[in-house]
Coordinates of C-alpha atoms in Angstrom, one line a residue:
X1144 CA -40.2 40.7 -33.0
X1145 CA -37.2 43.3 -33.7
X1146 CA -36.7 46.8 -33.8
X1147 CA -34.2 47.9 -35.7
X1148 CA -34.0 51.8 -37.1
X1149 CA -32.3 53.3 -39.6
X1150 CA -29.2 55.3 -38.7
X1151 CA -26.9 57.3 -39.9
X1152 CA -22.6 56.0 -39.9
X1153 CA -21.1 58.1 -37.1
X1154 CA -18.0 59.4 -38.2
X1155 CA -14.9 57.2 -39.1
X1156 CA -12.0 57.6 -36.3
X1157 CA -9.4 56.5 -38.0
X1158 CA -10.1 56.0 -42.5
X1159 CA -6.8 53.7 -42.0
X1160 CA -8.5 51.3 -40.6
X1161 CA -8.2 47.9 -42.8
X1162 CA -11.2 46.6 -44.5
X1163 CA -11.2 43.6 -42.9
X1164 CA -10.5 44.9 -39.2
X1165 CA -14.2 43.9 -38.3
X1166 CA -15.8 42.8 -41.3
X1167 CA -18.5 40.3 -41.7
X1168 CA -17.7 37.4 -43.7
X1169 CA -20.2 35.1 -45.5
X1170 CA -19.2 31.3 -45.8
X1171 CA -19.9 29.1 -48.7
X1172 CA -19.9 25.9 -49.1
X1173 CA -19.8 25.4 -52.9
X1174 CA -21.8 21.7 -52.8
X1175 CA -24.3 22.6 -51.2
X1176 CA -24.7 26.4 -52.4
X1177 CA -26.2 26.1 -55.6
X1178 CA -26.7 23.7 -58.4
X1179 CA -26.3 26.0 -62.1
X1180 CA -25.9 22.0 -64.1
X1181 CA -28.2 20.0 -62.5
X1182 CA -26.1 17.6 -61.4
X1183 CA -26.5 17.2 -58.0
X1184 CA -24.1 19.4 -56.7
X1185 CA -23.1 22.4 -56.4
X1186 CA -20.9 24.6 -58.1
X1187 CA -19.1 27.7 -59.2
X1188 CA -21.4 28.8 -62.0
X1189 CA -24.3 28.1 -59.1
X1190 CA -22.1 30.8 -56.5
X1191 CA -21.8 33.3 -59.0
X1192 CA -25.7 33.0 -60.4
X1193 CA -26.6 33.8 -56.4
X1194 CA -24.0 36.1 -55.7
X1195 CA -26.9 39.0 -55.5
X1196 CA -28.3 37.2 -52.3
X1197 CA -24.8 37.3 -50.6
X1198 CA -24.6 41.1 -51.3
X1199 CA -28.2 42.0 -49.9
X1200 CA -26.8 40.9 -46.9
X1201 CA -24.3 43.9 -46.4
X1202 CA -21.2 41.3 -45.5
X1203 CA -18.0 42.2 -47.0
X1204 CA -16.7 39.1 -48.1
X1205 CA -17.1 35.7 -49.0
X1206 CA -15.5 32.3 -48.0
X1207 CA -15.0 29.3 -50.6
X1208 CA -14.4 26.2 -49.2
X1209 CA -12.1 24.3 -51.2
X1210 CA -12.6 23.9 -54.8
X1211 CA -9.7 22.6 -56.6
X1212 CA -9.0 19.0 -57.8
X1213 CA -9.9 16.3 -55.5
X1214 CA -10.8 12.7 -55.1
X1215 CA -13.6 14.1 -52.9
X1216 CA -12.6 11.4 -50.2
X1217 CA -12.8 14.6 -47.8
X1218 CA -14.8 16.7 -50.1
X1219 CA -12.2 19.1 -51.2
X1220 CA -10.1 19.0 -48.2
X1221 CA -7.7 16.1 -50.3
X1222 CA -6.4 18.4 -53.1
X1223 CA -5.1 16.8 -55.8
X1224 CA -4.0 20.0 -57.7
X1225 CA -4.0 23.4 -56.3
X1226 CA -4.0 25.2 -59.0
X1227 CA -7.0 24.3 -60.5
X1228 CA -10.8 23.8 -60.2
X1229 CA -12.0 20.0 -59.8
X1230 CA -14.5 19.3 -63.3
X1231 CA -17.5 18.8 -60.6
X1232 CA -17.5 22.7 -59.6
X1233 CA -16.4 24.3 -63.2
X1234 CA -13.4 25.7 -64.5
X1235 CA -10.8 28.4 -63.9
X1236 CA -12.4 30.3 -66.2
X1237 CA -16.2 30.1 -64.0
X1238 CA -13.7 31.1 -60.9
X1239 CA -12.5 33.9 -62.8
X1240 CA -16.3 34.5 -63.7
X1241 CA -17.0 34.7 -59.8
X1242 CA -14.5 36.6 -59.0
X1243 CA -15.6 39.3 -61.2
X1244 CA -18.9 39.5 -59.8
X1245 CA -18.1 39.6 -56.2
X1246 CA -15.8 42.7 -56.8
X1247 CA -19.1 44.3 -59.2
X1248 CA -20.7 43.7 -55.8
X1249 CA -18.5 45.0 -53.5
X1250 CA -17.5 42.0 -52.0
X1251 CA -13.5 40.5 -51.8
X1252 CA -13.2 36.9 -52.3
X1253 CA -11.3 34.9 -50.1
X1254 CA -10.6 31.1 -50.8
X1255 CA -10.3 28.3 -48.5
X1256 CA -6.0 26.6 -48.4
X1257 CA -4.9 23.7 -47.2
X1258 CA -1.3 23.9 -46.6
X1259 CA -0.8 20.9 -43.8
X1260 CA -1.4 17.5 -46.3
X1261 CA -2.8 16.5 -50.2
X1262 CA -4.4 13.9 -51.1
X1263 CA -2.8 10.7 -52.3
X1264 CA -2.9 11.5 -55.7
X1265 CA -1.4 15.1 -55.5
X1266 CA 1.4 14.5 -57.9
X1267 CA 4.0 15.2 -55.0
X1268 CA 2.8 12.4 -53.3
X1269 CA 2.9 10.1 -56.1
X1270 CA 6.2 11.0 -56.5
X1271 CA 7.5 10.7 -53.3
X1272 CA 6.1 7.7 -52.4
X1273 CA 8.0 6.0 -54.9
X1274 CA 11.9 5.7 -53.6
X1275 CA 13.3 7.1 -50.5
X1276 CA 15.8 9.3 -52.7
X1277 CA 13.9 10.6 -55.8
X1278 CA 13.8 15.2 -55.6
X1279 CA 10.8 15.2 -53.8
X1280 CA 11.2 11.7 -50.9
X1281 CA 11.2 14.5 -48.5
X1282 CA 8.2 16.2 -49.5
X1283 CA 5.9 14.1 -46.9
X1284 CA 6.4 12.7 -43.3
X1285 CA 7.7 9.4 -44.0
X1286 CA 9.5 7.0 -41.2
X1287 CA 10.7 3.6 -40.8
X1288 CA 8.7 0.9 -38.2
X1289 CA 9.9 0.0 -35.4
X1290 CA 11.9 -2.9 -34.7
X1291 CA 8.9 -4.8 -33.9
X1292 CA 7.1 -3.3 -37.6
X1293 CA 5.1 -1.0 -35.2
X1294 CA 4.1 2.5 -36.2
X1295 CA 7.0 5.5 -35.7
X1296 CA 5.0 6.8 -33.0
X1297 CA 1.9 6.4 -31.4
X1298 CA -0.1 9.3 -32.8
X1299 CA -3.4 9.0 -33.2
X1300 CA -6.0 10.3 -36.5
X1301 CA -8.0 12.6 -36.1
X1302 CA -10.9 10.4 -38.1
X1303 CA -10.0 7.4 -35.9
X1304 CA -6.7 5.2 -35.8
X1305 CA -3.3 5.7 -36.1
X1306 CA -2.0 8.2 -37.5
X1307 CA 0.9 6.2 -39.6
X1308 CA 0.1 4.0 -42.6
X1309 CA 2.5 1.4 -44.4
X1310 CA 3.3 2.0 -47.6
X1311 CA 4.9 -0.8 -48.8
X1312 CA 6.5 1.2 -52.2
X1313 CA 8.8 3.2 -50.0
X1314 CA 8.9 0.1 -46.8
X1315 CA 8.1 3.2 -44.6
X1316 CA 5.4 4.7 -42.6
X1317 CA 3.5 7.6 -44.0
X1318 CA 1.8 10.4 -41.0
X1319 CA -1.6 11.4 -41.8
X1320 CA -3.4 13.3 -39.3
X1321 CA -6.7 13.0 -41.1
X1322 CA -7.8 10.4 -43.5
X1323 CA -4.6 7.7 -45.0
X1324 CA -5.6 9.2 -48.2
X1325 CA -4.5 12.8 -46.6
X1326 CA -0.8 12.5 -46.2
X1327 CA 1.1 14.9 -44.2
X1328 CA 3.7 17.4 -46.1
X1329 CA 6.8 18.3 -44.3
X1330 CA 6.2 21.6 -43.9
X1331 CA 9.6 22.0 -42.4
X1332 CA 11.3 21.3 -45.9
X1333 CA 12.1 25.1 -47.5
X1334 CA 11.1 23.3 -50.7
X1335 CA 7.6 22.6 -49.5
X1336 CA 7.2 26.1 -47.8
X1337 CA 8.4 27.2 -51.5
X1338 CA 5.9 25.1 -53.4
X1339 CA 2.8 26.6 -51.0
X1340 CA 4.2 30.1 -51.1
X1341 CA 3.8 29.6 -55.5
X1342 CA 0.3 28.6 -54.8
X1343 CA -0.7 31.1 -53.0
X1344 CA 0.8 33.7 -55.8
X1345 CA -1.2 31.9 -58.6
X1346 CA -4.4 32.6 -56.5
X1347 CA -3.3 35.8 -55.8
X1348 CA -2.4 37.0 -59.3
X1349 CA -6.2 35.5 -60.5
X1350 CA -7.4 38.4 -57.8
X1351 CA -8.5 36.5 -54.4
X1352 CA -8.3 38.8 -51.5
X1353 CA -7.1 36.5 -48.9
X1354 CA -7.0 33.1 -47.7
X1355 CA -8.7 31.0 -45.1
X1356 CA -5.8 28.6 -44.1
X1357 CA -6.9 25.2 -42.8
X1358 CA -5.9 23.2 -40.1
X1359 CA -2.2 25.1 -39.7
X1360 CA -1.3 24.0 -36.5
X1361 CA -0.9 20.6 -37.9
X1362 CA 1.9 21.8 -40.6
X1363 CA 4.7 20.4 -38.6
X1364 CA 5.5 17.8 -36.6
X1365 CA 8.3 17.1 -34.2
X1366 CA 11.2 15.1 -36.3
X1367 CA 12.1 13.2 -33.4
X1368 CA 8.4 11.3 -33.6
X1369 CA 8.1 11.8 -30.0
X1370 CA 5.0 9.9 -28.5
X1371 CA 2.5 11.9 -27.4
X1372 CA 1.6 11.5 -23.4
X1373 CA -1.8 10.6 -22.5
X1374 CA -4.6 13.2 -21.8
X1375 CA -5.4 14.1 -18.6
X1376 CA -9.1 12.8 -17.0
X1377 CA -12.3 14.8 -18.5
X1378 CA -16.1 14.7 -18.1
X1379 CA -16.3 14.9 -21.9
X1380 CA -16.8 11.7 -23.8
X1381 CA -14.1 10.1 -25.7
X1382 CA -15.3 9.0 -29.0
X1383 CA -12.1 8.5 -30.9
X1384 CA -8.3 7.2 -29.9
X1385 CA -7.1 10.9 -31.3
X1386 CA -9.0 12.0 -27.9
X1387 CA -7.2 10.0 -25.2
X1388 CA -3.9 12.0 -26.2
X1389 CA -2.0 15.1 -25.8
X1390 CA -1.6 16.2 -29.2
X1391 CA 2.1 18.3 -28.2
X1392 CA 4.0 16.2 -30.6
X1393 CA 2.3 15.5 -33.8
X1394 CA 1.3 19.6 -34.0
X1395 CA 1.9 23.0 -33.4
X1396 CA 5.4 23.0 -33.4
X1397 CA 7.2 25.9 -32.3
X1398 CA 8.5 26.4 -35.9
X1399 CA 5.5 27.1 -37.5
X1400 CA 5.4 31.2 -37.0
X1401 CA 8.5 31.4 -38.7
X1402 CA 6.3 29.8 -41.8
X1403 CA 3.8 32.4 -41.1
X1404 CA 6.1 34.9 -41.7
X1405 CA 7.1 34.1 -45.6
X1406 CA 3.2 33.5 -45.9
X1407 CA 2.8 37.4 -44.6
X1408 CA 6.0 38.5 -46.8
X1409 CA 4.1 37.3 -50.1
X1410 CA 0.7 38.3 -49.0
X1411 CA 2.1 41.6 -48.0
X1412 CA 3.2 42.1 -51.9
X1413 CA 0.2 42.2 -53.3
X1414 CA -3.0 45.0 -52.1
X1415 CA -4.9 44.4 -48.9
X1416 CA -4.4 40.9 -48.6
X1417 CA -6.5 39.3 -45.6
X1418 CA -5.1 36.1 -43.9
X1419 CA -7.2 33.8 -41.2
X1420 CA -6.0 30.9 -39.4
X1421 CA -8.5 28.1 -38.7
X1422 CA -6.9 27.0 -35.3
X1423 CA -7.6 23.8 -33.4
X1424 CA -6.8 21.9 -30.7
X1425 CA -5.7 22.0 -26.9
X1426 CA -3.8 25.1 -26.6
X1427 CA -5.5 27.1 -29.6
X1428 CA -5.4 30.2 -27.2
X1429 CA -1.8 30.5 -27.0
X1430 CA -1.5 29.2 -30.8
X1431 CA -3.7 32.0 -32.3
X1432 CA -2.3 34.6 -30.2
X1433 CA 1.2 33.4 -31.9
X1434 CA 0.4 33.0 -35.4
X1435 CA -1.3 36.9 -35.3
X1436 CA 1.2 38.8 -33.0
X1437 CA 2.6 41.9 -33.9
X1438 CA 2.6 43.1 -37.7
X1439 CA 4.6 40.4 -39.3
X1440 CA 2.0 37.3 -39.1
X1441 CA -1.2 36.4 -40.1
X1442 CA -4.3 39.0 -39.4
X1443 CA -6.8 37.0 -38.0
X1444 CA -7.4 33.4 -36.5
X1445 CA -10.5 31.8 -35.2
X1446 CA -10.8 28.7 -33.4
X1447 CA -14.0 26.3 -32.0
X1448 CA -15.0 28.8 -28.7
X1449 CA -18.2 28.6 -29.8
X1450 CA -18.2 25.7 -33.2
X1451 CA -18.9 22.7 -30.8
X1452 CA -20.0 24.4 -27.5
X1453 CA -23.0 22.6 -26.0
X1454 CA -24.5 25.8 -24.7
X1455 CA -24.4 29.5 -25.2
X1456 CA -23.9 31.1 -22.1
X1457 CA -23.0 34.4 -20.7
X1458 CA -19.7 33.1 -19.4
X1459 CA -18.7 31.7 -22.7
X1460 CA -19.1 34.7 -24.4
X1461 CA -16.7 36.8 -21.9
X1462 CA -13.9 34.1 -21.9
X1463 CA -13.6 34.2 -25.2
X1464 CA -13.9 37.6 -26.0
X1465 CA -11.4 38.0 -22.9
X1466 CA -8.4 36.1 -24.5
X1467 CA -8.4 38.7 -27.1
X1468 CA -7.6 42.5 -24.7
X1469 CA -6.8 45.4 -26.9
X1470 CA -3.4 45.4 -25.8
X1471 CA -0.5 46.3 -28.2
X1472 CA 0.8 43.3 -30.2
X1473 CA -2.7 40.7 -29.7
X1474 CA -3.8 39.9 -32.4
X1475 CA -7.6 40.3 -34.2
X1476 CA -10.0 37.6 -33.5
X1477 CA -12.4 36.0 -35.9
X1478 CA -15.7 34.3 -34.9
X1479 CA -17.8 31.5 -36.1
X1480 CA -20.9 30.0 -34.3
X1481 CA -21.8 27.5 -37.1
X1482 CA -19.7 26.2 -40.2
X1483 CA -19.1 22.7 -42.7
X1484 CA -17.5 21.1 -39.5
X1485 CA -20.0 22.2 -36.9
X1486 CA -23.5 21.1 -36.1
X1487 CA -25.8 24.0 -36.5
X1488 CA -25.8 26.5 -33.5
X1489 CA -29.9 26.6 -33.2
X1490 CA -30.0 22.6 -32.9
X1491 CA -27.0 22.5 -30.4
X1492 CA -28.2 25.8 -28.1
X1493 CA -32.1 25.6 -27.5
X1494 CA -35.1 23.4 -27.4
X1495 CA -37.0 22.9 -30.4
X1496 CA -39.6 25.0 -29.5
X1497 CA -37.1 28.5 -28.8
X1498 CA -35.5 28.2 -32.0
X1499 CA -37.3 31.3 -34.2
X1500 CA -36.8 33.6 -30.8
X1501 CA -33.3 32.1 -29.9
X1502 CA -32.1 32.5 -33.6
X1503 CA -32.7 36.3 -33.6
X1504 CA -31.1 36.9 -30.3
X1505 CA -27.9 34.8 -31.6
X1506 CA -27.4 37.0 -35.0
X1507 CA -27.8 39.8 -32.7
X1508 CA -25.4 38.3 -30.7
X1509 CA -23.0 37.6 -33.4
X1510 CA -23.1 41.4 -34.7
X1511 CA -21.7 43.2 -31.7
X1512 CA -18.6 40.9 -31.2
X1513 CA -15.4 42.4 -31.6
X1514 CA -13.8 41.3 -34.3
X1515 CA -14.6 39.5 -37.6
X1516 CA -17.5 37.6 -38.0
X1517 CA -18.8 34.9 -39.9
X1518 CA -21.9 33.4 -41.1
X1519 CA -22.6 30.2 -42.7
X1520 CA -24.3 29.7 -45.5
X1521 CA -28.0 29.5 -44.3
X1522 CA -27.4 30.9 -40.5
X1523 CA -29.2 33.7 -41.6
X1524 CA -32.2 31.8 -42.9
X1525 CA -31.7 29.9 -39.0
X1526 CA -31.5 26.5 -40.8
X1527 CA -31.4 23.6 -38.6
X1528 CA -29.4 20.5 -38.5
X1529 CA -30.8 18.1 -40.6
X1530 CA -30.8 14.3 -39.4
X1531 CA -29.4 12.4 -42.2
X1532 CA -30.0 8.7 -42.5
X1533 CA -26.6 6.1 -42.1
X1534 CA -27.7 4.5 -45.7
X1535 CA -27.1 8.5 -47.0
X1536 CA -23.9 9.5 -45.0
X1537 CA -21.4 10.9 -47.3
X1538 CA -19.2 12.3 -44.1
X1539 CA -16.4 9.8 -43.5
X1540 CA -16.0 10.5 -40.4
X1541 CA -19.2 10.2 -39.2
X1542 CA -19.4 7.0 -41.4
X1543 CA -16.5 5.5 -39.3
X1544 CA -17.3 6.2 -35.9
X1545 CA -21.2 5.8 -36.4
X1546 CA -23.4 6.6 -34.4
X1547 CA -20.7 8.0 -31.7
X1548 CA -20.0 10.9 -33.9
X1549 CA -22.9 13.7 -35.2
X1550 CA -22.5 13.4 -38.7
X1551 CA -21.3 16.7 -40.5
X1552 CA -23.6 16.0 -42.9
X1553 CA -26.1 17.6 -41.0
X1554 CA -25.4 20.9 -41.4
X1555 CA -23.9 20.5 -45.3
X1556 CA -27.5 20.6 -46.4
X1557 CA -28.0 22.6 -50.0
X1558 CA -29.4 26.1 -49.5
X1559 CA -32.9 26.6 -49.6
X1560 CA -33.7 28.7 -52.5
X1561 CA -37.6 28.4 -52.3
X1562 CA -40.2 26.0 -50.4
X1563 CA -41.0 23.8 -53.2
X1564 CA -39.7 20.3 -53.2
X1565 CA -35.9 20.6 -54.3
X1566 CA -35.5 23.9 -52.8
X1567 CA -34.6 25.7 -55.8
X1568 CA -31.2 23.8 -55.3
X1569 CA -31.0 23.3 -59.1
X1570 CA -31.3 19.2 -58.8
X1571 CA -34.0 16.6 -57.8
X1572 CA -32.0 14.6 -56.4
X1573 CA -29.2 16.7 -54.6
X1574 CA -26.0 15.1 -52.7
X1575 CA -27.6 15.8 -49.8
X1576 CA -31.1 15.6 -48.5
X1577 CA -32.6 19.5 -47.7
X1578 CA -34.7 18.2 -44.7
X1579 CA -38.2 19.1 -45.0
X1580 CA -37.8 21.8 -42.0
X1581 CA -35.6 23.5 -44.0
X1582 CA -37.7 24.0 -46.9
X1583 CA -39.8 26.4 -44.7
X1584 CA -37.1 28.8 -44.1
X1585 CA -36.1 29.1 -47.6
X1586 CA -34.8 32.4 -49.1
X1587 CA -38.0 33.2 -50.7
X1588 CA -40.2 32.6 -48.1
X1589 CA -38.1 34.8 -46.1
X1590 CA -37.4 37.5 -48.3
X1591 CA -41.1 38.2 -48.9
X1592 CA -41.4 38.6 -45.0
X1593 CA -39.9 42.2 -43.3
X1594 CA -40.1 40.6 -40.3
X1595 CA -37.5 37.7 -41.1
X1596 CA -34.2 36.8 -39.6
X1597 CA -32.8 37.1 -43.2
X1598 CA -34.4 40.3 -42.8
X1599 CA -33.3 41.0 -39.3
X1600 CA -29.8 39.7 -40.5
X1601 CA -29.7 42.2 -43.0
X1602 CA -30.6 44.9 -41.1
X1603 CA -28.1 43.9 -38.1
X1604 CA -24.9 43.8 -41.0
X1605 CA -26.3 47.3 -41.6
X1606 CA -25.9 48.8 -38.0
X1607 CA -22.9 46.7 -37.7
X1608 CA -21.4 49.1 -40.7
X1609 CA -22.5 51.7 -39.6
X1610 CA -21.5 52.2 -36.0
X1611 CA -17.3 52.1 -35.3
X1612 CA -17.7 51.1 -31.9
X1613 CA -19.6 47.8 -33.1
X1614 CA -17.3 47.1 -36.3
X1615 CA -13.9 47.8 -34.6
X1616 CA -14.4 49.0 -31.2
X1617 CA -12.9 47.9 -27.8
X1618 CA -15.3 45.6 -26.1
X1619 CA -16.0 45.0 -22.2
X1620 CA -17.9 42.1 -21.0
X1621 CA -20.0 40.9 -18.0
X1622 CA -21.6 37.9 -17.3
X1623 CA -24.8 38.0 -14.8
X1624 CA -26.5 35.1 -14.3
X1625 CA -28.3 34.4 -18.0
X1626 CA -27.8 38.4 -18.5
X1627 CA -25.0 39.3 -21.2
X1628 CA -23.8 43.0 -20.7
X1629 CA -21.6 43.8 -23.3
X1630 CA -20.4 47.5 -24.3
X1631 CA -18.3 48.7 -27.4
X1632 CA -17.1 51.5 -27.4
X1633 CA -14.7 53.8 -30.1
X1634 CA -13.9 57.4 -29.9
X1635 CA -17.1 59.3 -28.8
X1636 CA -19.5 56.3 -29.5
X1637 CA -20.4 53.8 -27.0
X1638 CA -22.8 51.2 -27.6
X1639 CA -24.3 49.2 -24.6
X1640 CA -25.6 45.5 -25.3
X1641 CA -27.8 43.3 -23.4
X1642 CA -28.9 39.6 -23.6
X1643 CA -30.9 37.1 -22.2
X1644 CA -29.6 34.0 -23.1
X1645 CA -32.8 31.8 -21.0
X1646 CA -36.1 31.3 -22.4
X1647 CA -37.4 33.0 -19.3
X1648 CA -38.3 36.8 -19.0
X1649 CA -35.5 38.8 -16.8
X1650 CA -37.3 41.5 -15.2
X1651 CA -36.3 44.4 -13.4
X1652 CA -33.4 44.7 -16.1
X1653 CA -32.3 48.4 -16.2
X1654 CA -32.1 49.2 -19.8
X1655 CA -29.5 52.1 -20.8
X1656 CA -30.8 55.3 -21.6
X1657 CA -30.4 56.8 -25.0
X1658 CA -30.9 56.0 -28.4
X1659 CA -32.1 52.5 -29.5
X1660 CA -30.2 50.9 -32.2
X1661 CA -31.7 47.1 -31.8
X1662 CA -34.7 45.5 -30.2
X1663 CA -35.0 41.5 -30.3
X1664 CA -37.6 39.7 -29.2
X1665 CA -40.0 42.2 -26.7
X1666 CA -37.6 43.8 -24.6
X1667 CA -39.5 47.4 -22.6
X1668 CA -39.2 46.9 -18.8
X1669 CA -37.7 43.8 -18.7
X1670 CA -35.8 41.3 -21.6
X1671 CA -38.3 38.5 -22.8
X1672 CA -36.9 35.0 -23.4
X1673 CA -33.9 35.1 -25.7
X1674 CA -34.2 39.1 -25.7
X1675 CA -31.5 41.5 -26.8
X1676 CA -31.2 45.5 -26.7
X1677 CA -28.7 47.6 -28.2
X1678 CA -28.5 50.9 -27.1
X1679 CA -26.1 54.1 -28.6
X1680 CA -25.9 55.6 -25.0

């Protein structure tokens, strides 16, 4: 099924090149990772006791999801306290624990920060919501109704609704884009850019290596509470009011580089510091381009090219990869075909029946991108998303626009330790169900088989590290029909790739001459179904 040899690294171009410029990047998703107390979930003890798996794999870092204190009403993403770790994944001393063992491994530890809202019991909110003049009233978006008591605007949630909820404390609206238990800070109040900047220097000084910043085109609004015009007509289904709208006013305002900037002035103090974006939205292009250009900003930003795409294609591939030229002053891309938001690329992108052949060809895929890359937990096992009954939703989203909206449940599934019932999770009775078709692509199974995509995976990360025109090379991409031609190149190395993204042969495909780095899935005279070739020519 592959073919991939052993090589030697060619020689380094440029030994200034940051570590992260290209690196693969291993997401976890610490409640569904694994279980070290038995309790159900997972946890930071659970990360650290599997932290060996994550290093076989050759990636260069890790991503935590959010850990901190939380009501868990969005699983982590309502933080409560930022500085420390919520009793249901362990203590700052088990972070400190991890932490040690990723750098024992080799591998830098990034965490997840959410700088656009709290949750509703982050003591800045409960302070603020309690008079319109006590030192922190400004802290959050607050607004009076209108005449009528109508909401300030008419911005929509992003989980359904508006986006304005009466608090009748205060006898004002408060803006939440997400859940009304996720109030949105003012992120144009110096004091609030001050608190977050203090965060980020107490994760810092317990030795994280970067930050994954969520959501931060939402962290400022436009003061005059504009309304947002309608959306223009679209083939794609509507499933929530948040999709009938514009989103120009309740987002990505035109202030939020300059925030950027004291972000990359504090990250810039400490040692090879690595910043990501998480970008959404209408003009997420144009937004990532700004919060990465030139040296003073953010280094990376990924968006949803490829998260909620309902088909890999050819095409796809090249438009994204061409919104990011190697022009002075672009920025780095990052790239993600599955995460904790996303349904799981091998349910969206074949039938049933391609998904061991398609699975290989897509981590192939994913390897000679330019740029960062990163894998969710399980996408290198190929887990599949997992069909969760409504009576075990925990997803609130998917709970309150049922059945409209695939639940993210789906692909929160806990890893897969072994095939035995429980998975080697650590509980028998996890948060989540495993789904039994999981169970049969679990981490032993695989390991015990050379011919795995773990193994595969592991092999690709390899030849990804070892080849500078595939890590951090310029890239140059064609689209032909369900043929992928794409070509890296970087000083003397060139590296031709080819895919067939059909599950029909594609014959009379000249392959490049010279030496094979990669074979997927029977490619000689012609690529097989989901086929890919890489070739040092």
């Amino acid at each position: 099924m592959a073919d991939v040899g052993t090589h030697e690294p060619m020689a380094q171009t440029d030994a200034a090149i940051e570590w992260w410029r290209g690196a693969a990047i291993y997401q976890i998703y610490p409640r569904s990772f694994m279980d070290a107390n038995g309790d159900g979930i997972g946890d930071l003890p659970g990360i650290t006791s599997r932290m060996e798996h994550i290093a076989s794999l050759g990636v260069d870092a890790i991503w935590i999801s959010p850990f901190f204190t939380s009501p868990m009403k969005d699983f982590g993403y309502d933080v409560a306290d930022y500085r420390d770790v919520d009793p249901i994944f362990g203590t700052l001393a088990d972070f400190d624990a991890l932490v040690a063992r990723a750098h024992a491994l080799g591998l830098k530890v990034l965490i997840d920060q959410v700088y656009s809202h709290t949750s509703d019991e982050h003591p800045w909110f409960v302070e603020s919501r309690k008079s319109r003049d006590n030192p922190r009233s400004d802290w959050y978006v607050w607004a009076d109704a209108k005449p009528d008591g109508t909401p300030p605007s008419n911005w929509q949630s992003v989980f359904g609704g508006p986006a304005w909820t009466w608090d009748a404390r205060r006898g004002q609206y408060y803006l939440h884009n997400f859940l009304s238990c996720q109030p949105q800070l003012n992120g144009h109040n110096p004091a609030v850019q001050d608190a977050i900047l203090d965060v980020m220097r107490f994760w810092l000084d317990r030795g994280v290596d970067g930050f994954r910043i969520d959501a931060l085109n939402f962290a400022m609004h436009d003061p005059a509470l504009r309304d947002n015009p309608p959306a223009p007509p679209t083939d794609r289904p509507r499933t929530r009011p948040f999709d009938f709208q514009r989103k120009i006013h309740n987002m990505s305002h035109p202030d939020i580089p300059g925030f950027i900037e004291r972000i990359r002035a504090v990250t810039d103090a400490y040692d090879a510091i690595f910043t990501v974006a998480e970008v959404g939205g209408d003009e997420a292009e144009a937004e990532m381009k700004a919060f990465t250009q030139g040296d003073g900003r953010l280094n990376s930003a990924y968006g949803f090219n490829f998260l909620y795409a309902d088909r890999l294609t050819p095409g796809l591939v090249c438009a994204a990869l061409a919104e990011w030229p190697e022009t002075g002053g672009t920025g780095w891309p990052s790239w993600a075909f599955e995460n904790h938001d996303a349904p799981r690329a091998v349910s969206r992108w074949c039938a049933p029946e391609h998904r061991e052949r398609f699975a290989r060809m897509k981590m192939a895929l994913l390897a000679s991108l330019r740029g960062n890359i990163i894998l969710y937990q399980g996408e290198e096992l190929g887990l599949t998303q997992v069909d969760i009954p409504f009576d075990q939703l925990q997803d609130p989203e998917a709970i309150a626009n049922w059945p409209l909206t695939l639940s993210r449940d789906g692909a929160r599934t806990p890893m897969p330790w072994h095939g035995e019932a429980g998975g080697g999770f650590g509980a028998d009775t996890p948060w989540l169900p495993l789904g039994q078709e999981n169970l049969q692509r679990s981490v032993a199974q695989q390991d015990a088989d050379p011919a795995s995509l773990l193994a595969l995976t592991r092999e690709l990360i390899a030849l990804r590290k070892s080849s500078p025109a595939l890590r951090h090379g310029g890239a140059a991409c064609k689209a032909m029909g369900a043929l992928l031609r794409l070509e890296r190149s970087s000083g003397g190395e060139r590296v031709v790739c080819l895919f067939n993204m059909s599950p029909d042969t594609l014959d009379n495909i000249p392959i490049p001459q010279g030496e094979t780095l990669c074979s997927v899935n029977s490619v000689k005279d012609s690529l097989g179904p989901y086929a890919a070739v890489m070739v040092r020519a």
